Phi, psi and omega in degrees: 000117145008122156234120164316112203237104183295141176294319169325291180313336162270341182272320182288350172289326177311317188100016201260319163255189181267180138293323188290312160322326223242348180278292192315289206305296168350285168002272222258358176265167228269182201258160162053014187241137200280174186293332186293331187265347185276304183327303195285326188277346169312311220044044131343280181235187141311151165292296180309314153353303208285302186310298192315306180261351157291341165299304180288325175257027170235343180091005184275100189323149168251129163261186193231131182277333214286316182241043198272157196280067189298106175301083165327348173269345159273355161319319169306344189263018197233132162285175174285325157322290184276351170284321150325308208265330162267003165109347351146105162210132172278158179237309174184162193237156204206093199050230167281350189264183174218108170301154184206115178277129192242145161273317191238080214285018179262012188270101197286315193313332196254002160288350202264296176350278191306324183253010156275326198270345174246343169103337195258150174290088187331138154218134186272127184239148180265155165203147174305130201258052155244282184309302176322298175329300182329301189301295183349292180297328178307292208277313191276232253318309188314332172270334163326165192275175180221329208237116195268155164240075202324358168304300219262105190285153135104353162238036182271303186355263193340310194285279285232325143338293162330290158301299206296316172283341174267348152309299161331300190291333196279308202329303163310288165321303170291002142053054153317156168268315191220137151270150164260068167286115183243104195280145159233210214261318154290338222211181159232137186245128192245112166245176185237152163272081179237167200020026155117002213237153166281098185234188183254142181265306176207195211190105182238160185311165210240007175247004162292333195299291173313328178308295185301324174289341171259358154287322172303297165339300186293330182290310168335303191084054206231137162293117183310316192301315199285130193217000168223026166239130184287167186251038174314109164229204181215171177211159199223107150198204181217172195218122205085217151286337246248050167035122167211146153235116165333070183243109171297129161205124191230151193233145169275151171214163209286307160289016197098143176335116165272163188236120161257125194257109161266120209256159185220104175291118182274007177253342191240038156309300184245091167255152177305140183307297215277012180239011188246030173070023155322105175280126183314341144308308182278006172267343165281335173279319185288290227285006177266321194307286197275015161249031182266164175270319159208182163135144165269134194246104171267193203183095155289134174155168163288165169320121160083022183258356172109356186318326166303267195351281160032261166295313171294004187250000172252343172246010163279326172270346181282339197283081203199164186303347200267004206239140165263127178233100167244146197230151189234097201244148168202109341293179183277080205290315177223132170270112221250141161288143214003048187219125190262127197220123191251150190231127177318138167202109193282309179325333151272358178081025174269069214254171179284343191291297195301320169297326171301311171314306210289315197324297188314332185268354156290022175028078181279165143278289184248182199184137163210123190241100189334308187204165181246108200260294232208163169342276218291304163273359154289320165307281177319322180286333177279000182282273184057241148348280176274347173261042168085041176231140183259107154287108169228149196242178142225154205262171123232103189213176186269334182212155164324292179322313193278359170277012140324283178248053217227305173309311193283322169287005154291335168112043170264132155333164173250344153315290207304338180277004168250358174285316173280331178315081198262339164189184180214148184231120185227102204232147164233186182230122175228161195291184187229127158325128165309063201317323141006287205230028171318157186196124176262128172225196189266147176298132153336150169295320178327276198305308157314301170327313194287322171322293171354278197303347191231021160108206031172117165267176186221118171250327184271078171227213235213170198181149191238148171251350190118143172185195188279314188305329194241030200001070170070023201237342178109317217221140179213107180117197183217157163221165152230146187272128169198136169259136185242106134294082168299129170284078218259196178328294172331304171296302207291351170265013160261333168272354122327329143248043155065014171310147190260160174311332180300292175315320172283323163307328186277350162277348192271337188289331170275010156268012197056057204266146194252147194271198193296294171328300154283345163279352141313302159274010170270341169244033154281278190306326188287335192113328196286295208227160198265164147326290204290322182283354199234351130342273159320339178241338180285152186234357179197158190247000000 
């Protein structure tokens, strides 16, 4: 018999949290969310932490998934339903037992469970509840039906439900950003988008294709019949426990529609200014930007660098009764509690210029305008601006400085961009090491060098080998890299006497302003994220 043991009791016996942690966490966690997973989100410990000490103080071995010789005949004593929904993979039968890799092998109830509903004696194995998701999806799908029989009417429906909700469910679980269905020629190749990265998931039948993509269509509420004008809709449902919002975008191809699915977790929606990977200089410079009373604050990057999260996390701190906040969006991404959010519909001629003008008749406080496309809606937002409104926008430019003149090649006077202008925020998303398998080793001459060129030494930085939690990638998450511009005085007289960008930059560097570039090796040095990702995201040395 077992002896039942509190994870608390082991861990603070362990040394690893306080009491005072194991209170907090307790607090503040989520309804249904277990302590261990309350620990983690904290960052109290680790997953390897957590996995070292129940291996050690229960005796219970840990395995690795990624390649372990998983016996496929026990998947019958187990459904794919309950390996999901506890955390849950049979492994191999020994006699009378049943191996079972468990995330959480203290869950007495579902070892009591496991061993009334299959006849067998559970013996529990620890695994990374990242590798167990893996394995699921690896194994119980691989069985599933795949292949439809176009004879037979009224039985395509079930498989192609089917399919359609375990693409969802693995997307989530792995907590993709995007599905890619990309038809080719034999086949449709189905990847996910993690952490910023692409891979391939699976590979479904090529008689699957037309089901499935007008089953996605129907859910969109996207005309089926159309089949060579791309499409945009959304689907709002949830999966698991877990909230999702949908954005369908299908495209014609040589080969048929691709579907791109952008998945938006409605639980990881409203993050906090101060939760937004901020070096406390530039979080103290965005939370000055966006208490001012009026002046427009943009949010510079590329597609997909996080620039919403951002934004909606300044108008989350703004956000009170006392504030009229209305945003003029295409798409709309989250729908926010006491904020009126209007959605572009060009087909009526609801463009952002226009919606804004309505906006201005609304006795705004704050304003917020999804993107800045053209003249015409830049003019109005720096009107704006300048008539007692906190404005805010985006950009799509490479750095905070150029959205200067990225504006002014729009045709705005250059008075008017230094009388509105109060700062620019310039970000990218690079993955975060994988605290697991974190590694110090000594810096390069490269690596040093580079430290150099930019002010800053080094001796020290970091590497991931890879490990089950973060299933052999290094990498498990996202940060973001970011440069904050303020506009003080100083700036609006160079561009007042026509001063070039170069100046401002060599001024903004004697205020200690840090760019895109040192705030990457300043969390290069922290441990958070490697030289090769911040490589990659960088626009200057």
């Amino acid at each position: 018999m077992i002896t039942r043991k509190r994870l608390g009791d082991l861990l603070r016996d362990a040394g690893l949290v306080t009491e005072q942690q194991i209170n907090e966490a307790i607090e503040n966690k989520k309804s249904n969310q277990k302590l261990g997973d309350a620990l983690l989100e904290h960052g109290f410990i680790t997953e390897k932490q957590l996995i070292e000490v129940l291996e050690f103080q229960l005796g219970i071995p840990h395995v690795s998934l990624y390649r372990y010789p998983i016996d496929e005949n026990v998947l019958q004593f187990v459904t794919r339903e309950s390996a999901q929904q506890n955390l849950i993979m049979p492994l191999q039968i020994s006699g009378t037992e049943l191996m079972v890799a468990m995330k959480d092998p203290m869950d007495y109830f579902v070892i009591d469970d496991l061993e009334m509903e299959t006849g067998f004696s559970i013996s529990p194995v620890i695994a990374a509840k990242d590798d167990i998701l893996f394995a699921i999806n690896k194994y119980y799908y691989k069985n599933e039906p795949e292949m439809i029989d176009n004879n037979k009417n009224g039985e395509t429906e079930a498989p192609i439900i089917q399919l359609f909700d375990q693409l969802l469910t693995t997307a989530v679980q792995l907590k993709a950003s995007d599905i890619h269905i990309d038809p080719q020629e034999a086949a449709v190749q189905v990847r996910y988008r993690i952490d910023g990265k692409l891979q391939t998931e699976k590979i479904v039948a090529k008689q699957m294709q037309n089901a499935l993509i007008a089953r996605i269509k129907i859910l969109a509420d996207l005309n089926i019949t159309q089949t060579r004008l791309p499409q945009d809709g959304r689907i709002r449902t949830t999966v698991g426990l877990t909230p999702v919002d949908l954005r369908i975008s299908c495209l014609p191809t040589v080969y048929g529609e691709k579907v791109v699915i952008r998945i938006l977790d409605l639980n990881q929606a409203l993050k906090k200014v101060n939760e937004l990977d901020f070096s406390q200089s530039n979080l103290k410079k965005y939370e000055d930007l966006i208490s001012r009373p009026s002046g427009l604050v943009l949010l510079t990057g590329p597609t997909g660098s996080g620039k919403t999260s951002t934004l909606y996390a300044a108008l989350h701190q703004l956000n009170s009764e006392a504030v009229n906040i209305v945003t003029v969006e295409d798409p709309v991404e989250y729908q926010l509690e006491g904020i009126n959010q209007v959605q572009v519909n060009s087909s009526v001629g609801l463009s952002f210029s226009n919606g804004l003008r309505s906006i201005l008749r609304q006795d705004p406080n704050v304003i917020m305008v999804g993107e800045i496309r053209d003249q015409e809606t830049a003019e109005i937002a720096i009107r704006a601006s300048l008539t007692g409104h906190l404005v805010f926008s985006t950009l799509h430019t490479n750095s905070a400085v150029d959205a200067i003149p990225r504006l002014i090649d729009m045709g705005i006077e250059p008075y008017l961009v230094v009388s509105s202008l109060s700062g620019v925020v310039a970000q990218r998303l690079v993955r975060k090491l994988c605290r697991d398998c974190l590694i110090e080793r000594p810096a390069t001459d490269m690596e040093k060098e580079i430290f150099e060129n930019n002010g800053m030494s080094v001796e020290h930085v970091y590497d991931s080998e890879g490990c089950s939690v973060c299933h052999q990638r290094g990498y498990r998450g996202r940060i973001v890299v970011q440069e904050v511009l303020v506009i003080d005085d100083a700036i609006r007289g160079m561009l007042l006497n026509n001063g070039s960008m170069a100046d401002i930059r060599a001024y903004m560097k004697t205020q200690g302003t840090a760019f895109l570039m040192q705030d990457g090796l300043e969390k290069i040095k922290a441990g958070k994220t490697s030289m090769e990702e911040i490589m990659q995201v960088s626009i200057r040395l």
